[in-house]
Amino acid sequence: MGAKLVIGNWKMNGRLAANEQLLRAMLAMPAIARSGAGIAAPAAYIAQIAALCEGSGIQVCAQDVSRFAADGAYTGEVSASMLADLGCRYVLIGHSERRQYFAEAGACLVDKLQAALDAGMVPVFCVGETLAEREAGEYLSVIFSQLEVLRGFAGRELVVAYEPVWAIGTGKVANIEQISEIHAEIKKWLLQTLGGTDNIRVLYGGSVKADNAEVIMAVPGVDGALVGGASLDASTFELICQTVEK
Ligand SMILES: O=C(CO)COP(=O)(O)O
């Protein structure tokens, strides 16, 4: 499917003044907006980021969404329709940090996908194995079982992000063979299970930096990148976004 996509995941970082400084620096770098990159901001700052990005080409992304779609007594939750109302185009679902610290899996993630799609957003569904699972040779079965959540969503526009847990925030990037194997397997699974991949992009995430982004983006089956730490620096993020045009 179409152009490659870069999404910067700020995770739980930022404050009003720092966000504005970082966003204004990014807005002054045309390659970022030209690439259609997304910024996944903490929920507290989505309105601020959306206002700053308005009309720029930079897309707003949420880092999570409530599994409950309807308004009501769900203290602390932020619904898909609220995120869409704020201007979010994408929403991360099932990030490994959500799986690890908030025990998200299975039916909860199906609900989140449904809520996001019903609100008109594109889910960025994250999968990936731990180091122990890779070393035990179980990584493919782990990823296939995580993908099962997508089974009911044939024909929808989706983004899948392959983020090996052992490569997140560690500086240990997966090698080309590992990335190309998993992306090919994910695409095969999507084709067999959902009947097509035309409207699904598969991103790589995990220690994507300015100095490895070009090589990663060129791996067959890689349709873009989900970038953590390196999205907190405007010029680094710009260099990563520039690889979309190469
Ligand atoms: O988790 C990630 C993006 O969602 C990857 O984070 P890092 O790029 O910091 O490894």
Short mmCIF file of C-alpha atoms and ligand atoms in Angstrom, two decimals:
data_model
loop_
_atom_site.label_atom_id
_atom_site.label_comp_id
_atom_site.label_asym_id
_atom_site.label_seq_id
_atom_site.Cartn_x
_atom_site.Cartn_y
_atom_site.Cartn_z
CA MET A 1 0.00 0.00 0.00
CA GLY A 2 1.03 3.60 -0.82
CA ALA A 3 3.64 5.72 0.82
CA LYS A 4 5.70 4.66 3.79
CA LEU A 5 4.58 5.91 7.17
CA VAL A 6 6.64 7.15 10.12
CA ILE A 7 5.04 7.57 13.52
CA GLY A 8 6.89 9.10 16.45
CA ASN A 9 5.76 7.69 19.79
CA TRP A 10 6.58 10.17 22.52
CA LYS A 11 5.42 7.70 25.21
CA MET A 12 4.96 9.35 28.65
CA ASN A 13 7.16 12.35 27.96
CA GLY A 14 6.60 16.06 27.45
CA ARG A 15 5.19 19.17 29.07
CA LEU A 16 3.29 22.06 27.47
CA ALA A 17 6.32 24.28 26.88
CA ALA A 18 8.63 21.48 25.75
CA ASN A 19 5.99 20.03 23.41
CA GLU A 20 5.47 23.37 21.75
CA GLN A 21 9.20 23.87 21.27
CA LEU A 22 9.65 20.37 19.82
CA LEU A 23 6.60 20.61 17.55
CA ARG A 24 7.54 24.05 16.27
CA ALA A 25 11.02 22.75 15.43
CA MET A 26 9.43 19.83 13.57
CA LEU A 27 7.02 22.11 11.72
CA ALA A 28 10.00 24.11 10.48
CA MET A 29 11.39 20.93 8.86
CA PRO A 30 9.29 20.32 5.77
CA ALA A 31 10.35 16.68 5.28
CA ILE A 32 8.41 15.70 8.40
CA ALA A 33 5.08 17.16 7.29
CA ARG A 34 5.70 16.13 3.67
CA SER A 35 6.10 12.50 4.75
CA GLY A 36 2.70 12.61 6.49
CA ALA A 37 4.37 11.49 9.72
CA GLY A 38 2.32 10.93 12.83
CA ILE A 39 3.05 12.09 16.36
CA ALA A 40 1.70 9.87 19.14
CA ALA A 41 1.35 12.22 22.07
CA PRO A 42 0.23 11.52 25.65
CA ALA A 43 -3.57 11.90 25.95
CA ALA A 44 -3.13 14.98 28.12
CA TYR A 45 -1.43 16.83 25.28
CA ILE A 46 -3.34 15.63 22.22
CA ALA A 47 -5.42 18.81 21.99
CA GLN A 48 -2.27 20.92 22.16
CA ILE A 49 -0.49 18.86 19.51
CA ALA A 50 -3.57 18.83 17.26
CA ALA A 51 -3.84 22.62 17.43
CA LEU A 52 -0.15 23.07 16.59
CA CYS A 53 -0.27 20.57 13.71
CA GLU A 54 -3.47 21.79 12.14
CA GLY A 55 -3.14 22.11 8.37
CA SER A 56 0.53 21.05 8.47
CA GLY A 57 0.42 17.49 7.12
CA ILE A 58 1.65 16.06 10.43
CA GLN A 59 -0.95 13.58 11.69
CA VAL A 60 -1.98 13.25 15.30
CA CYS A 61 -1.89 9.81 16.88
CA ALA A 62 -3.06 8.62 20.31
CA GLN A 63 -1.05 6.12 22.33
CA ASP A 64 -4.05 4.17 23.62
CA VAL A 65 -7.85 4.23 23.61
CA SER A 66 -10.56 3.02 25.94
CA ARG A 67 -12.15 -0.34 25.11
CA PHE A 68 -15.47 1.26 26.00
CA ALA A 69 -16.97 3.09 23.04
CA ALA A 70 -20.05 4.71 24.57
CA ASP A 71 -19.89 7.70 26.93
CA GLY A 72 -20.58 6.78 30.52
CA ALA A 73 -19.25 5.76 33.91
CA TYR A 74 -15.67 4.76 33.01
CA THR A 75 -13.57 6.99 35.24
CA GLY A 76 -10.18 7.86 33.80
CA GLU A 77 -10.93 6.55 30.31
CA VAL A 78 -10.58 8.42 27.01
CA SER A 79 -12.91 7.13 24.30
CA ALA A 80 -12.20 6.69 20.61
CA SER A 81 -14.81 9.24 19.75
CA MET A 82 -13.12 11.79 22.06
CA LEU A 83 -9.78 11.13 20.34
CA ALA A 84 -11.37 11.52 16.91
CA ASP A 85 -13.05 14.70 18.12
CA LEU A 86 -9.60 16.05 19.06
CA GLY A 87 -8.32 15.33 15.56
CA CYS A 88 -6.53 11.99 15.94
CA ARG A 89 -6.06 10.07 12.72
CA TYR A 90 -4.17 7.11 14.21
CA VAL A 91 -4.21 5.30 17.53
CA LEU A 92 -1.66 2.82 18.88
CA ILE A 93 -3.30 -0.35 20.15
CA GLY A 94 -1.60 -3.16 22.06
CA HIS A 95 1.82 -1.53 22.41
CA SER A 96 4.12 -3.91 24.31
CA GLU A 97 4.27 -1.44 27.22
CA ARG A 98 0.46 -1.63 27.48
CA ARG A 99 0.65 -5.42 27.30
CA GLN A 100 3.41 -5.54 29.95
CA TYR A 101 2.18 -2.98 32.49
CA PHE A 102 -1.59 -3.10 31.94
CA ALA A 103 -2.05 -6.76 30.96
CA GLU A 104 -3.73 -5.85 27.69
CA ALA A 105 -4.47 -8.78 25.39
CA GLY A 106 -7.20 -10.62 23.53
CA ALA A 107 -10.79 -9.35 23.90
CA CYS A 108 -9.69 -6.00 25.32
CA LEU A 109 -7.67 -5.33 22.17
CA VAL A 110 -10.51 -6.47 19.89
CA ASP A 111 -12.76 -3.92 21.62
CA LYS A 112 -10.16 -1.18 21.22
CA LEU A 113 -9.74 -1.94 17.51
CA GLN A 114 -13.48 -1.88 16.97
CA ALA A 115 -13.87 1.38 18.89
CA ALA A 116 -11.05 3.05 16.96
CA LEU A 117 -12.38 1.96 13.57
CA ASP A 118 -15.95 2.92 14.43
CA ALA A 119 -14.69 6.40 15.34
CA GLY A 120 -12.97 6.70 11.95
CA MET A 121 -9.37 6.34 13.14
CA VAL A 122 -6.72 4.00 11.78
CA PRO A 123 -5.46 1.56 14.44
CA VAL A 124 -1.72 0.94 14.69
CA PHE A 125 -1.75 -2.57 16.14
CA CYS A 126 1.54 -3.53 17.78
CA VAL A 127 2.98 -7.03 18.00
CA GLY A 128 6.37 -8.40 19.00
CA GLU A 129 8.13 -11.09 20.97
CA THR A 130 10.28 -10.86 24.11
CA LEU A 131 13.92 -11.91 24.13
CA ALA A 132 13.03 -15.14 25.98
CA GLU A 133 10.43 -15.98 23.33
CA ARG A 134 12.92 -15.33 20.54
CA GLU A 135 15.62 -17.41 22.21
CA ALA A 136 13.16 -20.24 22.75
CA GLY A 137 12.37 -20.19 19.01
CA GLU A 138 8.74 -19.31 19.76
CA TYR A 139 8.69 -15.89 18.17
CA LEU A 140 6.56 -16.72 15.17
CA SER A 141 3.86 -18.46 17.18
CA VAL A 142 3.81 -15.55 19.63
CA ILE A 143 3.35 -13.05 16.82
CA PHE A 144 0.70 -15.16 15.08
CA SER A 145 -1.26 -15.46 18.31
CA GLN A 146 -1.07 -11.68 18.86
CA LEU A 147 -2.28 -11.16 15.27
CA GLU A 148 -5.39 -13.29 15.99
CA VAL A 149 -6.96 -10.11 17.41
CA LEU A 150 -7.17 -8.77 13.84
CA ARG A 151 -9.11 -11.76 12.51
CA GLY A 152 -12.49 -10.01 12.43
CA PHE A 153 -11.21 -6.89 10.69
CA ALA A 154 -10.86 -7.90 7.04
CA GLY A 155 -11.04 -5.06 4.54
CA ARG A 156 -10.34 -2.30 7.06
CA GLU A 157 -7.48 0.18 6.84
CA LEU A 158 -4.97 -0.94 9.44
CA VAL A 159 -1.37 -0.45 10.39
CA VAL A 160 0.54 -3.29 12.05
CA ALA A 161 3.75 -2.44 13.88
CA TYR A 162 6.30 -5.20 14.49
CA GLU A 163 8.23 -4.15 17.58
CA PRO A 164 10.42 -6.85 19.10
CA VAL A 165 10.32 -6.11 22.84
CA TRP A 166 14.07 -6.74 23.14
CA ALA A 167 14.76 -3.95 20.62
CA ILE A 168 12.61 -1.28 22.30
CA GLY A 169 14.65 1.40 24.03
CA THR A 170 17.68 -0.89 24.18
CA GLY A 171 19.68 0.31 21.16
CA LYS A 172 19.59 -3.34 19.96
CA VAL A 173 17.97 -3.14 16.57
CA ALA A 174 16.74 -6.33 14.91
CA ASN A 175 18.93 -7.27 11.95
CA ILE A 176 17.82 -7.17 8.33
CA GLU A 177 17.20 -10.93 8.13
CA GLN A 178 15.10 -10.87 11.31
CA ILE A 179 13.05 -7.88 10.14
CA SER A 180 12.50 -9.22 6.65
CA GLU A 181 11.52 -12.69 7.95
CA ILE A 182 8.92 -11.31 10.36
CA HIS A 183 7.47 -8.77 7.92
CA ALA A 184 7.09 -11.47 5.27
CA GLU A 185 5.41 -13.79 7.80
CA ILE A 186 3.07 -11.04 9.03
CA LYS A 187 2.07 -10.19 5.46
CA LYS A 188 1.51 -13.86 4.65
CA TRP A 189 -0.69 -14.21 7.73
CA LEU A 190 -2.65 -11.07 6.84
CA LEU A 191 -3.17 -12.24 3.27
CA GLN A 192 -4.30 -15.72 4.34
CA THR A 193 -6.49 -14.56 7.21
CA LEU A 194 -7.90 -11.23 6.05
CA GLY A 195 -7.79 -11.95 2.32
CA GLY A 196 -5.63 -8.97 1.37
CA THR A 197 -2.98 -6.51 2.48
CA ASP A 198 -3.71 -3.61 0.12
CA ASN A 199 -4.93 -1.36 2.92
CA ILE A 200 -2.51 -2.56 5.60
CA ARG A 201 0.94 -1.14 6.24
CA VAL A 202 3.45 -3.05 8.36
CA LEU A 203 5.90 -0.84 10.25
CA TYR A 204 9.08 -1.80 12.10
CA GLY A 205 9.77 -0.38 15.54
CA GLY A 206 12.57 -0.83 18.05
CA SER A 207 15.65 1.42 18.30
CA VAL A 208 15.05 3.09 14.92
CA LYS A 209 17.56 5.96 14.77
CA ALA A 210 18.86 8.42 12.18
CA ASP A 211 21.78 6.14 11.34
CA ASN A 212 19.83 2.92 10.73
CA ALA A 213 16.50 4.20 9.38
CA GLU A 214 17.48 4.17 5.72
CA VAL A 215 18.63 0.54 5.82
CA ILE A 216 15.54 -0.56 7.76
CA MET A 217 13.15 1.29 5.44
CA ALA A 218 14.72 -0.48 2.45
CA VAL A 219 14.02 -3.97 3.85
CA PRO A 220 11.38 -5.69 1.70
CA GLY A 221 8.02 -5.69 3.48
CA VAL A 222 8.81 -2.65 5.65
CA ASP A 223 6.18 0.03 5.04
CA GLY A 224 7.47 2.50 7.59
CA ALA A 225 8.71 2.90 11.15
CA LEU A 226 7.36 3.38 14.65
CA VAL A 227 9.96 5.49 16.40
CA GLY A 228 10.26 5.99 20.16
CA GLY A 229 13.22 7.83 21.67
CA ALA A 230 14.44 9.29 18.37
CA SER A 231 11.12 11.11 17.91
CA LEU A 232 11.91 13.33 20.89
CA ASP A 233 14.55 15.19 18.88
CA ALA A 234 13.34 17.19 15.88
CA SER A 235 16.42 16.90 13.67
CA THR A 236 16.79 13.17 14.32
CA PHE A 237 13.12 12.65 13.54
CA GLU A 238 13.51 14.71 10.37
CA LEU A 239 16.38 12.50 9.18
CA ILE A 240 14.19 9.44 9.76
CA CYS A 241 11.26 11.02 7.89
CA GLN A 242 13.56 11.88 4.98
CA THR A 243 14.15 8.17 4.37
CA VAL A 244 10.50 7.88 3.31
CA GLU A 245 11.38 9.88 0.19
CA LYS A 246 14.40 7.73 -0.75
O1 LIG B 1 8.38 1.36 21.40
C1 LIG B 1 8.80 1.98 20.45
C2 LIG B 1 7.91 2.81 19.63
O2 LIG B 1 6.57 2.53 19.90
C3 LIG B 1 10.24 1.95 20.09
O3 LIG B 1 10.94 2.72 21.00
P1 LIG B 1 12.49 3.09 20.73
O4 LIG B 1 12.55 3.64 19.33
O5 LIG B 1 12.84 4.08 21.78
O6 LIG B 1 13.24 1.79 20.84
#
